[in-house]
XYZ file of C-alpha atoms in Angstrom:
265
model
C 0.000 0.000 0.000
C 1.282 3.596 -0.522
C 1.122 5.920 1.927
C -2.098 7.714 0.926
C -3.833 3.935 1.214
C -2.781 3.703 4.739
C -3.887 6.788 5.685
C -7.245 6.398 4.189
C -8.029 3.227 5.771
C -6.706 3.594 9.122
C -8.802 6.499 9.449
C -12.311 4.352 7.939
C -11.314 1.804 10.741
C -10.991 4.055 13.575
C -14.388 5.845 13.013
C -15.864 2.278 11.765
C -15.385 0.316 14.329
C -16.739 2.372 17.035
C -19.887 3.484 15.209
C -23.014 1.311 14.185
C -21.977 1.435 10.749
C -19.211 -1.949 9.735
C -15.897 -1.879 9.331
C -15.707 -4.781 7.340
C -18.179 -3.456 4.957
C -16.010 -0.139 4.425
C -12.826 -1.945 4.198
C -14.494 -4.143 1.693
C -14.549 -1.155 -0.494
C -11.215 0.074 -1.681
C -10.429 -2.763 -3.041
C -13.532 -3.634 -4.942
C -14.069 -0.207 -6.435
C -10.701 1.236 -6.601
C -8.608 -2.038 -7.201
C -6.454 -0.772 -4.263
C -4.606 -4.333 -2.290
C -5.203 -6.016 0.353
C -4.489 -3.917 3.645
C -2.630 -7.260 5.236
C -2.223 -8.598 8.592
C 0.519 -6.724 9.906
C -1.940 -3.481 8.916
C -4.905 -5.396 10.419
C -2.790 -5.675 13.916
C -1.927 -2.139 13.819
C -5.709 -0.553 13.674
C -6.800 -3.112 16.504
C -3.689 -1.688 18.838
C -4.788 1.791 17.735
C -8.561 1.393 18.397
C -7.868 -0.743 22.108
C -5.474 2.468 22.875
C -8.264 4.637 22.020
C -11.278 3.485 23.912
C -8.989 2.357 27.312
C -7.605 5.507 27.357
C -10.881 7.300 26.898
C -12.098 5.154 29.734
C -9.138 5.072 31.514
C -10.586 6.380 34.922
C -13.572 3.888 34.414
C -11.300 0.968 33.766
C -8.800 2.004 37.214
C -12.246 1.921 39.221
C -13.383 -1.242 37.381
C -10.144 -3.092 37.978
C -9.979 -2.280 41.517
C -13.101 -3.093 42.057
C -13.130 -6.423 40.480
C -9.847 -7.230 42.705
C -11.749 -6.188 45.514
C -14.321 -8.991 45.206
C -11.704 -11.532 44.435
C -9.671 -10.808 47.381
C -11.900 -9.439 49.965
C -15.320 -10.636 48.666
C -16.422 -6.797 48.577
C -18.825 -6.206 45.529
C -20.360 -3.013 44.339
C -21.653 -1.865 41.200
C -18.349 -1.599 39.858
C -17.068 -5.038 40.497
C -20.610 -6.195 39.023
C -19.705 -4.277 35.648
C -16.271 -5.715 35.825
C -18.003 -9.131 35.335
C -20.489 -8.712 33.606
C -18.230 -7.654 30.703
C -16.162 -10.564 31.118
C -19.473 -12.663 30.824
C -20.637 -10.775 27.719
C -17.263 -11.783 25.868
C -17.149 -15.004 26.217
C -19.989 -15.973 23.451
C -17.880 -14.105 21.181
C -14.738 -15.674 22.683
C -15.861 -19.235 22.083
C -17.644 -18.606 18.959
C -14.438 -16.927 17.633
C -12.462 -20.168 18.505
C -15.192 -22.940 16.762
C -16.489 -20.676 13.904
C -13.419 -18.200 13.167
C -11.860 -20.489 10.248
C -15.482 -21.249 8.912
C -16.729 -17.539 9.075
C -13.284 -16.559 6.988
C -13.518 -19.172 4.568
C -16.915 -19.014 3.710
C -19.003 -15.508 4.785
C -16.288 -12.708 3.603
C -18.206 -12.213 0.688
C -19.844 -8.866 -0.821
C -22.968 -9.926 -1.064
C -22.744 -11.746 2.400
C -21.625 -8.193 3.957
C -24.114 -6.633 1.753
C -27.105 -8.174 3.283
C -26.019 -7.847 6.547
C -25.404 -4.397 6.663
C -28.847 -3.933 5.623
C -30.513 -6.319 8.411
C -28.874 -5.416 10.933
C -29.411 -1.721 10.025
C -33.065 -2.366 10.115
C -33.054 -4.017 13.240
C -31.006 -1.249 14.533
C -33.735 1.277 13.187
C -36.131 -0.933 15.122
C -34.959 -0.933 18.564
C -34.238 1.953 18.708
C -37.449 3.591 17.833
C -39.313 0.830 20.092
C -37.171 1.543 23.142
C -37.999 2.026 26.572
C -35.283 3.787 27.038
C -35.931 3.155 30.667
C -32.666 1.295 31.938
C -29.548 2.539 32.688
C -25.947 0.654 33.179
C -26.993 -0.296 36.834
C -29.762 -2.083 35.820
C -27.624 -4.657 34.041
C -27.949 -7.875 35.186
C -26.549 -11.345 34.064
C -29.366 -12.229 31.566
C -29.478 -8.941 30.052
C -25.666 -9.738 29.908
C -25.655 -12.700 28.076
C -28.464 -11.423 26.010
C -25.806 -8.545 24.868
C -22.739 -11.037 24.383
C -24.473 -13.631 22.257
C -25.333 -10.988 19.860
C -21.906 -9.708 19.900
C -21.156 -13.164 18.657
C -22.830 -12.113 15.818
C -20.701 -9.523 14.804
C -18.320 -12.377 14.053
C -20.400 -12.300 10.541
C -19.025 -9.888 8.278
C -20.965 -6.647 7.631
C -22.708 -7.383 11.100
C -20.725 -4.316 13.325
C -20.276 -5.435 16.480
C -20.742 -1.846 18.223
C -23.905 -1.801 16.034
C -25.076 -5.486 17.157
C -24.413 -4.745 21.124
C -26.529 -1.343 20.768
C -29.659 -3.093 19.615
C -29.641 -5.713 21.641
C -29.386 -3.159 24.645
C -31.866 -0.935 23.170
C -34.233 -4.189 22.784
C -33.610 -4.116 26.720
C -34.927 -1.169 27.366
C -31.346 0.757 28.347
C -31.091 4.314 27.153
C -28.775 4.846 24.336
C -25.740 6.332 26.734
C -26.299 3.062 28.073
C -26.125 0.801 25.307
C -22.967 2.675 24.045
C -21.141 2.915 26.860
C -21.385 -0.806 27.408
C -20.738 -1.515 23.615
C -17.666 0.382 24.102
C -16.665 -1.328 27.208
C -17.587 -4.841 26.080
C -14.868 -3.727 22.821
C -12.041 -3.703 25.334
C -11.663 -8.208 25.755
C -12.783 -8.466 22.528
C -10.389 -6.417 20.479
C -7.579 -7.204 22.878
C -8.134 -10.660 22.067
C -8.692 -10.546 17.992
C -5.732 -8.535 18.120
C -4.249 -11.081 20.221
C -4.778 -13.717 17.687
C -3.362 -11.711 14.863
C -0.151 -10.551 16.332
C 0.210 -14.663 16.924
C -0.139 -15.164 13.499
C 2.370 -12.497 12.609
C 5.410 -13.509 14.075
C 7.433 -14.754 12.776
C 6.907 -13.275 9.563
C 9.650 -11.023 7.147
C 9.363 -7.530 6.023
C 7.198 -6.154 8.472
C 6.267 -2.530 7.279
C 6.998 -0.731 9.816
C 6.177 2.583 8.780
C 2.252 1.634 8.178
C 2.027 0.151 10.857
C 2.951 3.042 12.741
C 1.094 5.424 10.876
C -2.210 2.941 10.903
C -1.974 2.916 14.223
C -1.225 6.505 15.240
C -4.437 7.703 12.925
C -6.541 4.671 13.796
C -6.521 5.012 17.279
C -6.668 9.555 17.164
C -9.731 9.157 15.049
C -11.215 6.279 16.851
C -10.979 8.402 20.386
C -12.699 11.210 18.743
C -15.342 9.314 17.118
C -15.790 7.502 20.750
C -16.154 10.931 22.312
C -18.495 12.655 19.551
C -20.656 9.834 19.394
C -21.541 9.660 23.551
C -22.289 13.692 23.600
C -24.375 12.967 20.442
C -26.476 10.259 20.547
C -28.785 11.053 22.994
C -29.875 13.949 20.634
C -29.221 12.102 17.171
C -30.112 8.471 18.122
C -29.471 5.883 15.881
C -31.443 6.610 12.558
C -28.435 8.490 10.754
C -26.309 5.462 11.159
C -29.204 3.380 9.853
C -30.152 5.347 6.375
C -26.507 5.356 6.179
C -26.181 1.655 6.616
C -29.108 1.034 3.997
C -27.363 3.623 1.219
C -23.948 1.241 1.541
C -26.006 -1.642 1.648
C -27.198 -0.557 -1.583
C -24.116 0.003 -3.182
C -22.541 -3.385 -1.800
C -25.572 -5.352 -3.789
C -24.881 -3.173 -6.857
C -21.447 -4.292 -6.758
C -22.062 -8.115 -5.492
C -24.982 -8.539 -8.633
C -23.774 -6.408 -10.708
């Protein structure tokens, strides 16, 4: 890739895979429209390390409570909300976790297809649209509990499906809860922390070992990936309450669209 390339796609991953709207289906496009190559694995490990940089360090003062808290009730059997929310996110990642580890090679070999990510960006943007115009709205992040938990993690397991969005998936199936929208985001973010920590995991596995690592992109991916993705984190929780989610789904719909045009076409 030349530089331009990396520039352009680490910024489409760090505002894609925070907001409702697919990451695979936007990195899908450069190289079916413009011809432009494959972004690689090295690239692939340098966006995940930029986005996980991004959202802990937005959250930083969240996670240091969270953490302490969590050690809390393992050492001194002393829970509070916070220790609660500590486990509760490791419960909601481990659908993803074990779905990741049975389905991963199936899902790769078989589902990253256009017209695969075509069709789910445009159900899951409807079901997106759905909850959250028939929300509650009612519930807030201390009203999680562990059914509402596992509810939210085995639709993250979803997101394993190309064109899915796994911010996207978590927010409906919170708004389908009831929670308010700060809610659902704030715990989609959250819940991103094990999950991209252990894709990216996975990948830097699979890279080592390997010659030629470009350096330079990675860095740069990286770098922009994880500025734009902490912005896009920030804009999005001072916004949504006043925007909701019906941008993101005409949006999804429009590429949905175009991702059909170019699968049939």
């Amino acid at each position: 890739m030349d530089l331009f390339q990396v520039i352009i796609l680490a910024i489409v991953q760090g505002l894609s895979e925070f907001l409702p709207i697919s990451s695979s289906a936007h990195l899908i496009l450069p190289s079916k429209i413009l011809g432009w190559p494959d972004q690689g694995l090295a690239f692939d490990v340098a966006v995940h390390v930029g986005s996980l940089a991004a959202v802990v360090i937005y959250f930083r003062r969240d996670l240091q409570e969270l953490i302490a808290a969590f050690f809390a009730s393992l050492v001194h059997r002393q829970h509070s909300q916070q220790s609660h929310l500590c486990w509760y996110i490791v419960l909601g990642t481990i659908p993803a976790g074990l779905c990741g580890l049975l389905l991963g090679d199936l899902i790769e070999n078989h589902l990253r297809t256009v017209l695969v990510i075509a069709a789910t960006t445009i159900v899951f943007g409807v079901l997106l649209g759905l909850a959250d115009r028939k929300a509650s709205e009612n519930r807030d992040i201390s009203q999680l509990n562990w059914r509402s938990v596992l509810f939210i993690g085995a639709a993250q397991a979803l997101a394993l499906i190309p064109g899915t969005s796994r911010s996207g998936i978590t927010m409906t199936a919170a708004l389908a809860l009831g929670f308010n929208r700060v809610t659902a985001a704030r715990f989609s973010f959250l819940l991103s922390i094990p999950v991209i920590l252990l894709s990216g995991g996975l990948k830097t596995l699979e890279l080592i070992g390997q010659t030629n690592t470009p350096w330079l992109e990675i860095g740069i991916g990286a770098l922009l990936s994880g500025i734009t993705a902490y912005i896009c984190i920030a804009l999005f929780l001072r916004w949504i309450e006043k925007v909701g989610m019906m941008p993101f789904v005409w949006y999804r719909l429009a590429l949905g669209v175009v991702l059909l045009y170019i699968a049939l076409g």
